Amino acid sequence: MTPFLIAAVGAAMPLLYATLGELITEKAGNLNLGVEGMMLMGAVIGFSVGLHTGNPYLALLASLAAGAAGAAIYAVLTVSLMANQVVTGLTLTIFGTGFSSFVGEGFMGTAAPAAIKSLSVKIAIPGLCQIPVLGQILFYQDILVYVGYLLVIAVTIYLNQTKLGLNLRAVGENAAAADASGINVAFYKYAHIIAGGAMCGLGGAYMSLVTVPVWQENVVAGRGWIAVALVIFASWKSWKALVGALVFGGLNILGLRLQSMGIHISQYLVDMLPYAATILIVIVSTRKNRKEDMNPADLGVSYFREER
Amino acid sequence: MLKVNKRAELPKNRESIIRIGAILCSIICAGLVLAIMGFNPVQIFREIMLGAFGTQMRMQQTAVKAIPLIVTSLGILVAFKMKFWNIGGEGQIMMGAFGAALVALNLPNTLPMPIMLLCMAVVAILFGGIWAFIPAYFKAKFNTNETIFTLMMNYIAIKWVTYLQFGPWKDPASQGFPRIATFSENAVLPKLFGVHIGWVIALILVVLIYIFINHTKKGYEITVVGESLETARYAGMNIKSIIISAMLISGGLCGLTGMIQASAIEKTLTANISNNYGFTAIITTWLSRLSAPVILAVCIIFAGLLQGGAYLQIAMQVPASVADMIQGIILFFVLGSEFFLQYKVSFTKSEKTTIKEVA
């Protein structure tokens, strides 16, 4: 059981990064369906820089920049030019997918250099890893897992305890009111969409540099879409995003494990569970109609100052 | 100081200038990107055009790619008219194809072709419709967010068909290769002028949907629900039933796309039968500004890009992903240009003077 759970944490990480990225984007009132595209851009640029420089940290920085660049295109179009968010996000996915296959064409099937593999080295956190069972699962992991934990804590504090986070939520809930109280709506939207994109880029890089450190086309394989679902699953709460990512990450590898245990359920049927679960959550949260479990009120709506 | 105002009404010629300008800008920008990557942009664009429309055979290939886009876009249009964001075209196509395959693989292959095809189409429309009905029901009843609901339904459908393909429906005759049995001859759409008759179906549907939206009571109700729920309620319309019936049509048309693709293109059911047409159709529908006749033109251009991209790979050994990127860049510009259609940007004197004038 323990090896399965250790693997589940690894499978959860790309989801976690992308979910947190999409979460802060949505907190700013923007639904960005380009997560898959941004992850692929981060994955390919991170891998490419890693391949050419052999420096894992430059590779990660590059993937952040690539995700941010994709998000910046989306931000210009949806914030400044008030383009339809759904269509812009889908276009970003088309672009990002094309971009990643194109850039990656030259090194398809190439393995990441040895220096990059240092990212996958498991580090034990002294003390914490001695906790029975949980210690092995949560605190004997690679460095990006710990960065992921820290990011969850940071985002949670940011959204709930800081003035900036409070302002951000105001922007997402009611941009006109936020504007009236002197918050620079466009600035908040830009900053968080771009930061969110950077996180998605890093999530993609986790796939190409840690999960399978060999370049293969479409390495993200739909995880960007799961991240969009996970934001709802987490009802826009960052700590629940971690729980959700772990559950979905676990489901991701459950099918294979079940087979090795002699239980024959098709992997493809198991794969349906996360999506079905998300639908259930969407239904339940709407029915309960609890405001704190609902999406930001202005999600998906462009804000035009002259119309408030 | 920049000032942005909502435009009242834009004269048609100004509108065309802005649209054409956006496309030109996008082509220049895509060209620059290609040049930076070490390609000759003129040659790439030329090959895409030639690949899409250069010979009669390539034009037929473009038509084959345009058909699923047109039919799906018409389906999406019916939902979008109502401001119901149906992102689930992909899954509805998949389920339609599943329905068609269910019929084609189980009815006797001695059945006359027209009856067989008709049964396949009916079941495909039904299955696609059911797949759209589920989110529609919850939207109508509990006001559940349909964007995510329909998106998730896509993945369930894709996993379902993948399951069939690798599991219970795997053809024993394919020597372990995960594929579903090929349809018999009477389950394959016939050809007319070198292209399967899906193109006739698509053209008829363009006309039907145009009439439905603009000249029928139901179409009018859908438009009103999209424009203002309050108005619809005030007029005593049954909003729930309108949402559900419109989504049945929307999903049904996507399901029909699945039947056309399964029957005419793959001649079987595969997990990649929807081939992103469901997503691309969202873009084409939106670009057409929800007009059935315009969908026809937009989809043919898009299909041209797809076909041209495929040709690029064969003719110049340039990966087809280049065409995806160009497509993305062009779309970004078109999306951006919408702003200049709806808003007027003008330079004004500083804000202070404006206030003085008022005072």
XYZ file of C-alpha atoms in Angstrom:
667
model
C 0.000 0.000 0.000
C 2.758 2.450 0.953
C 4.577 2.354 -2.433
C 1.248 3.079 -4.077
C 0.664 6.120 -1.891
C 4.209 7.387 -2.442
C 3.619 7.183 -6.174
C 0.259 8.887 -5.744
C 1.944 11.941 -4.227
C 4.226 12.177 -7.257
C 1.279 11.826 -9.623
C -0.509 14.579 -7.716
C 2.181 17.241 -8.137
C 1.589 18.413 -11.716
C -2.101 18.571 -10.843
C -1.390 20.533 -7.682
C 0.714 23.185 -9.407
C -1.743 23.640 -12.233
C -4.735 23.662 -9.884
C -3.223 26.352 -7.684
C -2.395 28.357 -10.813
C -5.923 28.095 -12.153
C -7.307 28.788 -8.690
C -5.671 32.192 -8.332
C -6.588 32.990 -11.931
C -10.226 32.244 -11.157
C -10.026 34.224 -7.929
C -9.261 37.211 -10.159
C -12.508 36.471 -12.012
C -10.968 34.875 -15.102
C -11.711 31.364 -16.292
C -8.641 30.280 -18.243
C -9.273 27.048 -20.157
C -5.726 27.243 -21.528
C -4.196 25.288 -18.633
C -3.354 22.304 -20.831
C -1.645 24.622 -23.319
C 0.339 26.482 -20.679
C 1.435 23.216 -19.061
C 2.651 21.922 -22.408
C 4.531 25.172 -23.061
C 6.189 24.893 -19.654
C 6.942 21.210 -20.204
C 8.664 21.692 -23.541
C 10.598 24.866 -22.701
C 11.671 23.442 -19.344
C 12.879 20.260 -21.015
C 14.590 22.131 -23.832
C 16.490 24.464 -21.492
C 17.377 21.526 -19.261
C 18.667 19.595 -22.255
C 20.797 22.447 -23.525
C 22.160 23.830 -20.253
C 22.070 20.779 -18.015
C 20.982 23.074 -15.217
C 17.788 21.884 -13.483
C 17.035 25.254 -11.911
C 17.381 27.179 -15.152
C 15.040 24.591 -16.646
C 12.439 25.219 -13.950
C 12.772 29.000 -14.298
C 12.316 28.695 -18.036
C 9.161 26.647 -17.560
C 7.776 29.314 -15.230
C 8.510 31.940 -17.863
C 6.899 29.865 -20.622
C 3.692 29.369 -18.649
C 3.661 33.043 -17.751
C 4.126 34.037 -21.389
C 1.144 31.935 -22.439
C -0.949 33.441 -19.668
C 0.164 36.942 -20.675
C -1.313 36.461 -24.154
C -4.560 35.362 -22.514
C -4.469 38.337 -20.123
C -4.008 40.923 -22.864
C -6.902 39.464 -24.819
C -9.375 38.930 -21.993
C -8.530 41.798 -19.638
C -7.537 44.646 -21.936
C -9.416 43.625 -25.060
C -12.307 41.945 -23.221
C -12.313 38.907 -25.505
C -14.481 35.896 -24.659
C -12.639 33.960 -21.948
C -13.755 30.476 -22.960
C -12.754 30.904 -26.590
C -9.460 32.612 -25.719
C -8.546 29.814 -23.305
C -9.345 27.111 -25.852
C -7.245 28.965 -28.421
C -4.365 29.129 -25.968
C -4.599 25.355 -25.631
C -4.467 24.893 -29.406
C -1.495 27.232 -29.616
C 0.336 25.705 -26.659
C -0.187 22.161 -27.928
C 1.117 23.102 -31.370
C 4.011 25.032 -29.862
C 5.080 22.130 -27.676
C 4.936 19.506 -30.435
C 6.833 21.837 -32.711
C 9.617 22.775 -30.297
C 9.862 19.197 -29.036
C 10.018 17.704 -32.541
C 13.817 17.878 -32.552
C 14.361 15.919 -29.339
C 11.487 13.445 -29.326
C 12.418 10.392 -27.274
C 15.542 12.037 -25.876
C 16.207 11.517 -22.175
C 16.934 14.436 -19.893
C 20.651 14.772 -18.965
C 21.839 13.272 -15.691
C 22.028 16.644 -13.937
C 18.295 17.133 -14.510
C 17.535 13.800 -12.907
C 18.783 15.298 -9.640
C 15.291 16.830 -9.485
C 13.829 13.349 -8.995
C 16.143 12.460 -6.096
C 14.114 11.694 -2.994
C 15.018 13.714 0.051
C 14.017 12.671 3.551
C 12.929 15.483 5.839
C 14.638 14.750 9.164
C 12.148 14.158 11.941
C 9.015 14.336 9.839
C 9.920 11.277 7.787
C 9.973 9.244 10.962
C 6.223 9.648 11.463
C 4.819 6.136 11.027
C 3.401 5.474 7.523
C 2.622 9.135 6.708
C 6.260 10.165 7.078
C 7.334 7.731 4.357
C 4.541 8.855 2.079
C 4.676 12.611 2.491
C 8.205 13.416 3.618
C 10.432 11.153 1.589
C 9.884 12.837 -1.745
C 11.609 14.937 -4.401
C 12.261 18.617 -3.896
C 9.405 19.845 -6.080
C 6.939 18.016 -3.855
C 8.115 20.100 -0.918
C 7.930 23.252 -3.024
C 4.360 22.188 -3.790
C 3.509 21.873 -0.083
C 5.023 25.301 0.586
C 3.088 26.769 -2.300
C -0.181 25.483 -0.837
C 0.636 27.098 2.488
C 1.738 30.322 0.826
C -1.358 30.596 -1.358
C -3.642 29.801 1.581
C -2.069 32.519 3.718
C -2.007 34.933 0.793
C -5.688 34.523 0.010
C -6.942 34.552 3.580
C -4.553 36.609 5.662
C -3.157 39.360 3.475
C -4.640 42.584 2.191
C -3.514 41.770 -1.348
C -5.364 38.466 -1.185
C -8.465 40.139 0.134
C -8.349 42.712 -2.649
C -7.915 39.899 -5.167
C -11.057 38.192 -3.923
C -12.927 41.475 -4.152
C -11.873 41.760 -7.799
C -13.186 38.282 -8.559
C -16.416 38.705 -6.648
C -17.362 42.146 -7.880
C -14.922 43.984 -10.091
C -17.026 47.143 -10.209
C -17.184 47.432 -6.418
C -13.475 46.685 -6.123
C -12.738 49.390 -8.670
C -14.943 51.864 -6.831
C -13.026 51.220 -3.618
C -9.789 52.105 -5.359
C -8.390 48.675 -6.285
C -6.616 48.591 -9.632
C -8.700 45.810 -11.204
C -6.657 45.405 -14.377
C -3.398 45.182 -12.418
C -4.746 42.495 -10.108
C -6.121 40.497 -13.008
C -2.878 40.689 -14.997
C -0.672 39.838 -12.024
C -2.668 36.794 -10.979
C -3.390 35.436 -14.432
C 0.331 35.591 -15.226
C 1.411 34.137 -11.873
C -1.181 31.392 -12.346
C 0.208 30.651 -15.805
C 3.705 30.367 -14.363
C 2.473 27.739 -11.891
C 0.834 25.816 -14.724
C 4.127 25.958 -16.621
C 5.926 24.497 -13.627
C 3.302 21.755 -13.380
C 4.046 20.873 -16.993
C 7.778 20.825 -16.298
C 7.190 18.370 -13.460
C 5.749 15.977 -16.048
C 8.634 16.323 -18.519
C 11.517 16.601 -16.036
C 10.490 14.418 -13.078
C 7.574 12.102 -13.914
C 8.933 10.904 -17.274
C 12.313 12.532 -17.840
C 12.205 11.648 -21.532
C 10.618 14.018 -24.032
C 7.439 12.670 -25.527
C 4.774 14.499 -27.444
C 1.705 15.590 -25.473
C 3.405 14.643 -22.220
C 0.779 16.459 -20.110
C -1.934 14.143 -21.481
C -5.070 15.938 -20.317
C -3.937 16.834 -16.813
C -4.583 20.497 -17.546
C -8.257 19.713 -17.922
C -8.305 17.759 -14.687
C -6.786 20.828 -13.006
C -9.689 22.934 -14.237
C -12.023 20.384 -12.698
C -9.995 20.219 -9.500
C -10.493 23.916 -8.816
C -14.200 23.191 -8.529
C -13.554 19.972 -6.639
C -11.595 22.118 -4.172
C -14.392 24.700 -4.093
C -11.808 27.452 -4.706
C -9.871 26.652 -1.531
C -6.134 26.126 -1.807
C -5.723 23.498 0.919
C -8.540 21.478 -0.589
C -6.616 21.660 -3.862
C -3.893 19.580 -2.211
C -6.417 17.014 -1.013
C -8.037 16.941 -4.450
C -4.717 16.600 -6.247
C -3.765 13.673 -4.008
C -7.101 11.935 -4.590
C -6.954 12.465 -8.349
C -3.268 11.562 -8.462
C -4.097 8.351 -6.637
C -6.935 7.526 -9.020
C -4.522 8.166 -11.867
C -2.402 5.177 -10.933
C -5.044 3.104 -9.171
C -6.076 1.117 -12.242
C -2.558 -0.191 -12.797
C -2.145 -1.127 -9.146
C -5.468 -2.926 -9.013
C -4.419 -5.094 -11.922
C -1.161 -6.016 -10.283
C -3.216 -6.988 -7.231
C -5.291 -9.304 -9.401
C -8.420 -7.174 -9.446
C -9.414 -6.738 -13.049
C -11.118 -3.423 -13.531
C -10.179 -1.624 -16.692
C -7.847 1.328 -16.204
C -10.153 3.307 -18.474
C -13.144 2.811 -16.214
C -11.103 3.837 -13.172
C -9.952 6.882 -15.159
C -13.574 8.007 -15.437
C -13.903 8.398 -11.678
C -12.220 11.802 -11.296
C -14.458 13.323 -13.942
C -17.581 11.750 -12.538
C -16.572 12.897 -9.051
C -16.141 16.455 -10.304
C -19.603 16.425 -11.825
C -21.046 15.188 -8.546
C -19.283 17.951 -6.683
C -20.532 20.601 -9.113
C -24.081 19.356 -8.574
C -23.838 19.037 -4.800
C -22.178 22.413 -4.302
C -24.809 24.136 -6.444
C -27.640 22.446 -4.584
C -26.269 23.290 -1.170
C -25.840 26.792 -2.512
C -23.349 27.727 0.173
C -21.737 30.931 -0.899
C -18.262 29.993 0.322
C -18.276 26.875 -1.849
C -19.267 28.691 -5.019
C -17.198 30.214 -7.763
C -16.250 33.910 -7.591
C -19.351 35.805 -8.668
C -17.686 37.639 -11.550
C -15.990 34.531 -12.966
C -15.950 34.624 -16.740
C -17.318 38.142 -17.010
C -15.194 40.812 -18.660
C -14.997 44.022 -16.725
C -15.592 47.237 -18.643
C -15.240 50.281 -16.491
C -17.650 52.514 -18.397
C -20.448 50.036 -17.850
C -20.433 49.746 -14.097
C -4.995 59.868 -22.367
C -6.696 56.891 -23.954
C -10.408 56.734 -23.774
C -12.544 53.696 -24.523
C -16.202 53.980 -25.443
C -18.771 51.472 -26.490
C -19.612 51.869 -30.147
C -23.192 52.444 -31.130
C -23.347 50.853 -34.573
C -20.453 50.220 -36.892
C -20.933 50.722 -40.622
C -20.490 47.430 -42.519
C -17.471 48.626 -44.505
C -15.620 49.760 -41.368
C -16.344 46.388 -39.813
C -14.860 44.544 -42.782
C -11.780 46.805 -42.715
C -11.137 45.951 -39.064
C -11.667 42.228 -39.636
C -9.448 42.089 -42.709
C -6.854 44.220 -40.905
C -6.789 41.754 -38.008
C -6.256 38.813 -40.350
C -3.457 40.653 -42.163
C -1.770 41.530 -38.866
C -2.041 37.935 -37.729
C -0.498 36.648 -40.945
C 2.376 39.110 -40.618
C 2.884 38.103 -36.988
C 2.724 34.368 -37.782
C 5.168 35.045 -40.609
C 7.585 36.711 -38.217
C 7.378 33.777 -35.810
C 8.051 31.362 -38.669
C 10.973 33.485 -39.912
C 12.492 33.518 -36.418
C 12.217 29.732 -36.377
C 14.162 29.609 -39.615
C 11.380 28.965 -42.111
C 10.450 30.901 -45.192
C 6.991 32.166 -44.231
C 5.911 32.937 -47.793
C 6.685 29.392 -48.812
C 4.867 27.938 -45.779
C 1.706 29.978 -46.394
C 1.841 29.103 -50.090
C 2.109 25.389 -49.332
C -0.772 25.565 -46.848
C -2.969 27.226 -49.478
C -1.889 24.772 -52.168
C -2.321 21.870 -49.780
C -5.865 22.920 -48.981
C -7.197 24.132 -52.309
C -4.474 23.354 -54.893
C -5.974 20.355 -56.653
C -9.393 18.822 -56.878
C -8.371 15.949 -54.651
C -7.048 18.261 -51.952
C -10.234 20.311 -52.119
C -12.155 17.098 -51.533
C -9.950 16.402 -48.525
C -10.679 19.898 -47.213
C -14.389 19.262 -47.660
C -14.083 15.996 -45.725
C -12.565 17.934 -42.822
C -15.105 20.768 -43.096
C -18.148 18.472 -42.801
C -17.754 17.462 -39.126
C -16.837 21.040 -38.227
C -19.953 22.441 -39.878
C -22.390 19.956 -38.351
C -20.861 20.277 -34.877
C -20.747 24.078 -35.103
C -24.440 24.168 -35.958
C -25.093 22.112 -32.843
C -22.958 24.379 -30.684
C -24.727 27.393 -32.213
C -28.102 26.299 -30.911
C -26.671 26.111 -27.374
C -24.679 29.339 -27.612
C -27.742 31.238 -28.846
C -29.173 30.458 -25.439
C -25.889 31.451 -23.718
C -25.544 27.819 -22.658
C -21.790 27.217 -22.932
C -21.767 23.753 -24.405
C -18.094 22.740 -24.241
C -19.187 19.122 -24.538
C -19.241 18.730 -28.321
C -16.301 16.365 -28.134
C -18.111 13.921 -25.872
C -21.414 14.257 -27.718
C -19.622 13.363 -30.978
C -18.063 10.396 -29.207
C -21.384 9.118 -27.867
C -23.022 9.625 -31.265
C -20.302 7.533 -32.830
C -20.829 4.935 -30.110
C -24.552 4.845 -30.873
C -23.892 4.489 -34.588
C -21.420 1.681 -33.950
C -23.860 -0.066 -31.655
C -26.332 -0.214 -34.537
C -23.827 -0.977 -37.281
C -22.177 -3.841 -35.419
C -25.407 -5.445 -34.192
C -27.960 -5.170 -36.991
C -27.659 -7.792 -39.743
C -25.387 -6.687 -42.573
C -28.019 -7.813 -45.046
C -30.158 -4.798 -44.141
C -30.634 -2.353 -47.038
C -28.144 0.509 -46.793
C -30.668 3.381 -46.444
C -32.416 1.672 -43.525
C -29.133 0.809 -41.854
C -27.793 4.367 -42.217
C -31.053 5.881 -41.049
C -31.061 3.689 -37.933
C -27.463 4.615 -37.228
C -28.214 8.319 -37.588
C -31.281 8.171 -35.359
C -29.478 6.325 -32.582
C -26.438 8.617 -32.908
C -28.629 11.721 -32.595
C -30.365 10.155 -29.620
C -27.111 9.264 -27.839
C -25.525 12.661 -28.496
C -28.736 14.254 -27.311
C -28.786 12.238 -24.106
C -25.178 13.207 -23.425
C -26.197 16.869 -23.699
C -29.476 16.333 -21.870
C -27.737 15.363 -18.615
C -25.966 18.722 -18.064
C -28.992 20.549 -19.502
C -31.296 18.910 -16.978
C -29.118 19.977 -14.069
C -28.742 23.465 -15.509
C -32.490 23.828 -15.889
C -33.315 22.322 -12.524
C -30.525 23.537 -10.220
C -28.683 26.123 -12.342
C -25.504 24.002 -12.277
C -22.478 25.449 -14.094
C -22.656 23.921 -17.575
C -19.161 24.834 -18.791
C -17.454 22.423 -16.423
C -20.234 19.838 -16.511
C -20.116 19.477 -20.284
C -16.315 19.521 -20.220
C -16.234 16.602 -17.785
C -18.796 14.678 -19.851
C -16.278 14.771 -22.729
C -13.717 12.839 -20.776
C -16.177 10.282 -19.523
C -17.251 9.626 -23.107
C -13.669 9.370 -24.339
C -12.724 6.950 -21.549
C -15.847 4.907 -22.259
C -14.999 4.446 -25.916
C -11.347 3.761 -25.072
C -12.580 1.105 -22.665
C -14.686 -0.507 -25.384
C -11.836 -0.356 -27.862
C -9.293 -1.956 -25.542
C -11.793 -4.180 -23.739
C -15.102 -5.806 -24.594
C -15.358 -4.555 -28.187
C -11.826 -5.414 -29.236
C -12.020 -7.249 -32.521
C -10.667 -10.794 -32.070
C -9.797 -10.775 -35.770
C -7.325 -7.911 -35.327
C -4.633 -10.143 -33.794
C -4.443 -8.440 -30.426
C -4.395 -4.964 -31.932
C -6.841 -2.783 -29.972
C -9.382 -1.932 -32.612
C -13.097 -2.414 -33.011
C -14.468 -4.404 -35.956
C -14.924 -2.583 -39.257
C -18.485 -1.732 -40.321
C -20.016 -3.722 -43.144
C -20.453 -2.032 -46.543
C -24.127 -1.175 -45.940
C -23.172 0.932 -42.909
C -20.809 3.229 -44.817
C -22.060 6.558 -46.178
C -21.971 6.569 -49.995
C -20.040 9.145 -52.015
C -21.336 11.876 -54.271
C -18.863 13.822 -56.462
C -15.933 12.129 -54.759
C -16.872 13.182 -51.219
C -19.096 11.194 -48.860
C -22.622 12.547 -48.726
C -22.028 14.127 -45.350
C -21.538 17.362 -47.302
C -25.127 17.212 -48.541
C -26.313 16.632 -44.974
C -24.183 19.561 -43.773
C -25.579 21.942 -46.403
C -29.168 20.936 -45.675
C -28.559 21.424 -41.957
C -27.148 24.921 -42.491
C -30.424 25.898 -44.151
C -32.569 24.096 -41.566
C -30.796 25.627 -38.585
C -30.939 29.066 -40.181
C -34.702 28.722 -40.607
C -35.087 27.171 -37.157
C -33.293 30.008 -35.355
C -34.703 32.901 -37.376
C -38.171 31.820 -38.445
C -39.663 29.456 -35.891
C -41.253 30.020 -32.506
C -38.850 27.665 -30.739
C -35.849 29.386 -32.323
C -37.185 32.734 -31.228
C -37.672 31.466 -27.675
C -34.088 30.196 -27.590
C -32.830 33.610 -28.674
C -34.906 35.375 -26.025
C -33.648 33.049 -23.270
C -30.104 33.857 -24.408
C -30.653 37.584 -24.447
C -32.522 37.967 -21.207
C -33.862 35.367 -18.823
C -36.013 38.060 -17.230
C -37.735 38.875 -20.495
C -38.311 35.198 -21.166
C -39.806 34.717 -17.735
C -41.966 37.827 -18.088
C -43.253 36.588 -21.426
C -44.321 33.379 -19.697
C -41.934 31.092 -21.512
C -41.150 27.689 -20.029
C -37.424 28.268 -19.646
C -36.617 24.775 -18.377
C -38.235 23.088 -21.325
C -36.547 25.511 -23.742
C -33.096 24.820 -22.287
C -33.633 21.068 -22.404
C -35.069 20.904 -25.901
C -32.391 23.217 -27.300
C -29.669 21.086 -25.753
C -31.244 17.935 -27.161
C -30.928 19.506 -30.601
C -27.412 20.729 -29.881
C -26.189 17.367 -28.631
C -28.130 15.548 -31.312
C -26.320 17.408 -34.067
C -22.958 16.681 -32.430
C -24.027 13.043 -32.200
C -24.812 13.084 -35.912
C -21.239 14.276 -36.522
C -20.079 11.201 -34.635
C -22.172 8.962 -36.885
C -20.835 10.664 -40.046
C -17.225 10.284 -38.925
C -17.635 6.702 -37.751
C -19.475 5.664 -40.889
C -17.686 7.567 -43.639
C -14.170 8.169 -42.311
C -13.133 5.494 -39.834
C -15.680 2.838 -40.837
C -15.451 1.781 -37.207
C -15.474 3.310 -33.709
C -12.192 4.621 -32.304
C -11.327 6.687 -29.255
C -10.003 9.543 -31.375
C -12.998 9.800 -33.646
C -13.927 13.258 -32.365
C -10.422 14.488 -33.272
C -10.846 17.799 -31.410
C -13.704 18.792 -33.735
C -15.823 19.446 -30.655
C -13.374 22.046 -29.367
C -12.548 23.588 -32.734
C -16.272 23.971 -33.414
C -16.612 26.154 -30.325
C -14.156 28.556 -31.906
C -15.690 28.434 -35.380
C -19.178 28.948 -33.957
C -18.081 31.915 -31.950
C -16.148 33.408 -34.888
C -19.268 33.135 -37.027
C -21.060 35.330 -34.488
C -23.740 32.666 -34.229
C -24.874 32.795 -37.831
C -25.479 29.513 -39.637
C -24.476 30.729 -43.131
C -21.271 32.297 -41.809
C -20.418 29.004 -40.077
C -20.188 27.438 -43.511
C -17.481 29.891 -44.609
C -15.531 29.859 -41.329
C -15.490 26.069 -41.190
C -14.223 25.729 -44.757
C -11.362 28.137 -43.992
C -10.554 26.225 -40.822
C -10.686 22.904 -42.589
C -8.321 24.431 -45.133
C -5.842 25.193 -42.360
C -6.105 21.627 -41.050
C -5.708 20.078 -44.475
C -2.921 22.530 -45.415
C -1.099 21.623 -42.214
C -1.306 17.941 -42.993
C 0.020 18.633 -46.490
C 2.867 20.721 -45.057
C 4.146 17.655 -43.306
C 4.250 15.605 -46.498
C 5.466 18.324 -48.866
C 8.084 20.120 -46.769
C 8.699 17.723 -43.860
C 7.539 20.579 -41.653
C 5.615 19.204 -38.666
C 1.854 19.697 -38.829
C 2.092 21.367 -35.428
C 3.298 24.485 -37.271
C -0.202 24.806 -38.674
C -1.648 24.541 -35.146
C 0.574 27.389 -34.035
C -0.363 29.550 -37.013
C -4.003 28.753 -36.318
C -3.514 29.857 -32.702
C -1.805 33.108 -33.689
C -4.481 33.988 -36.256
C -7.183 33.294 -33.664
C -5.497 35.466 -31.074
C -5.611 38.399 -33.472
C -9.183 37.774 -34.496
C -10.177 37.555 -30.818
C -8.358 40.806 -30.142
C -9.943 42.550 -33.107
C -13.434 41.973 -31.703
C -12.594 44.656 -29.176
C -12.147 47.264 -31.884
C -15.472 46.261 -33.396
C -17.323 46.910 -30.173
C -15.363 49.734 -28.627
C -13.971 52.998 -29.867
C -10.548 54.026 -28.650
C -9.847 57.731 -28.885
C -7.266 60.133 -27.576
C -8.689 62.793 -25.292
C -7.192 65.684 -23.391
C -6.285 64.939 -19.799
C -9.090 64.133 -17.431
C -8.737 67.419 -15.550
C -9.879 69.537 -18.477
C -12.912 67.319 -18.909
C -13.919 67.944 -15.340
C -13.426 71.699 -15.778
C -15.641 71.678 -18.838
C -18.371 70.000 -16.861
C -17.996 72.487 -14.055
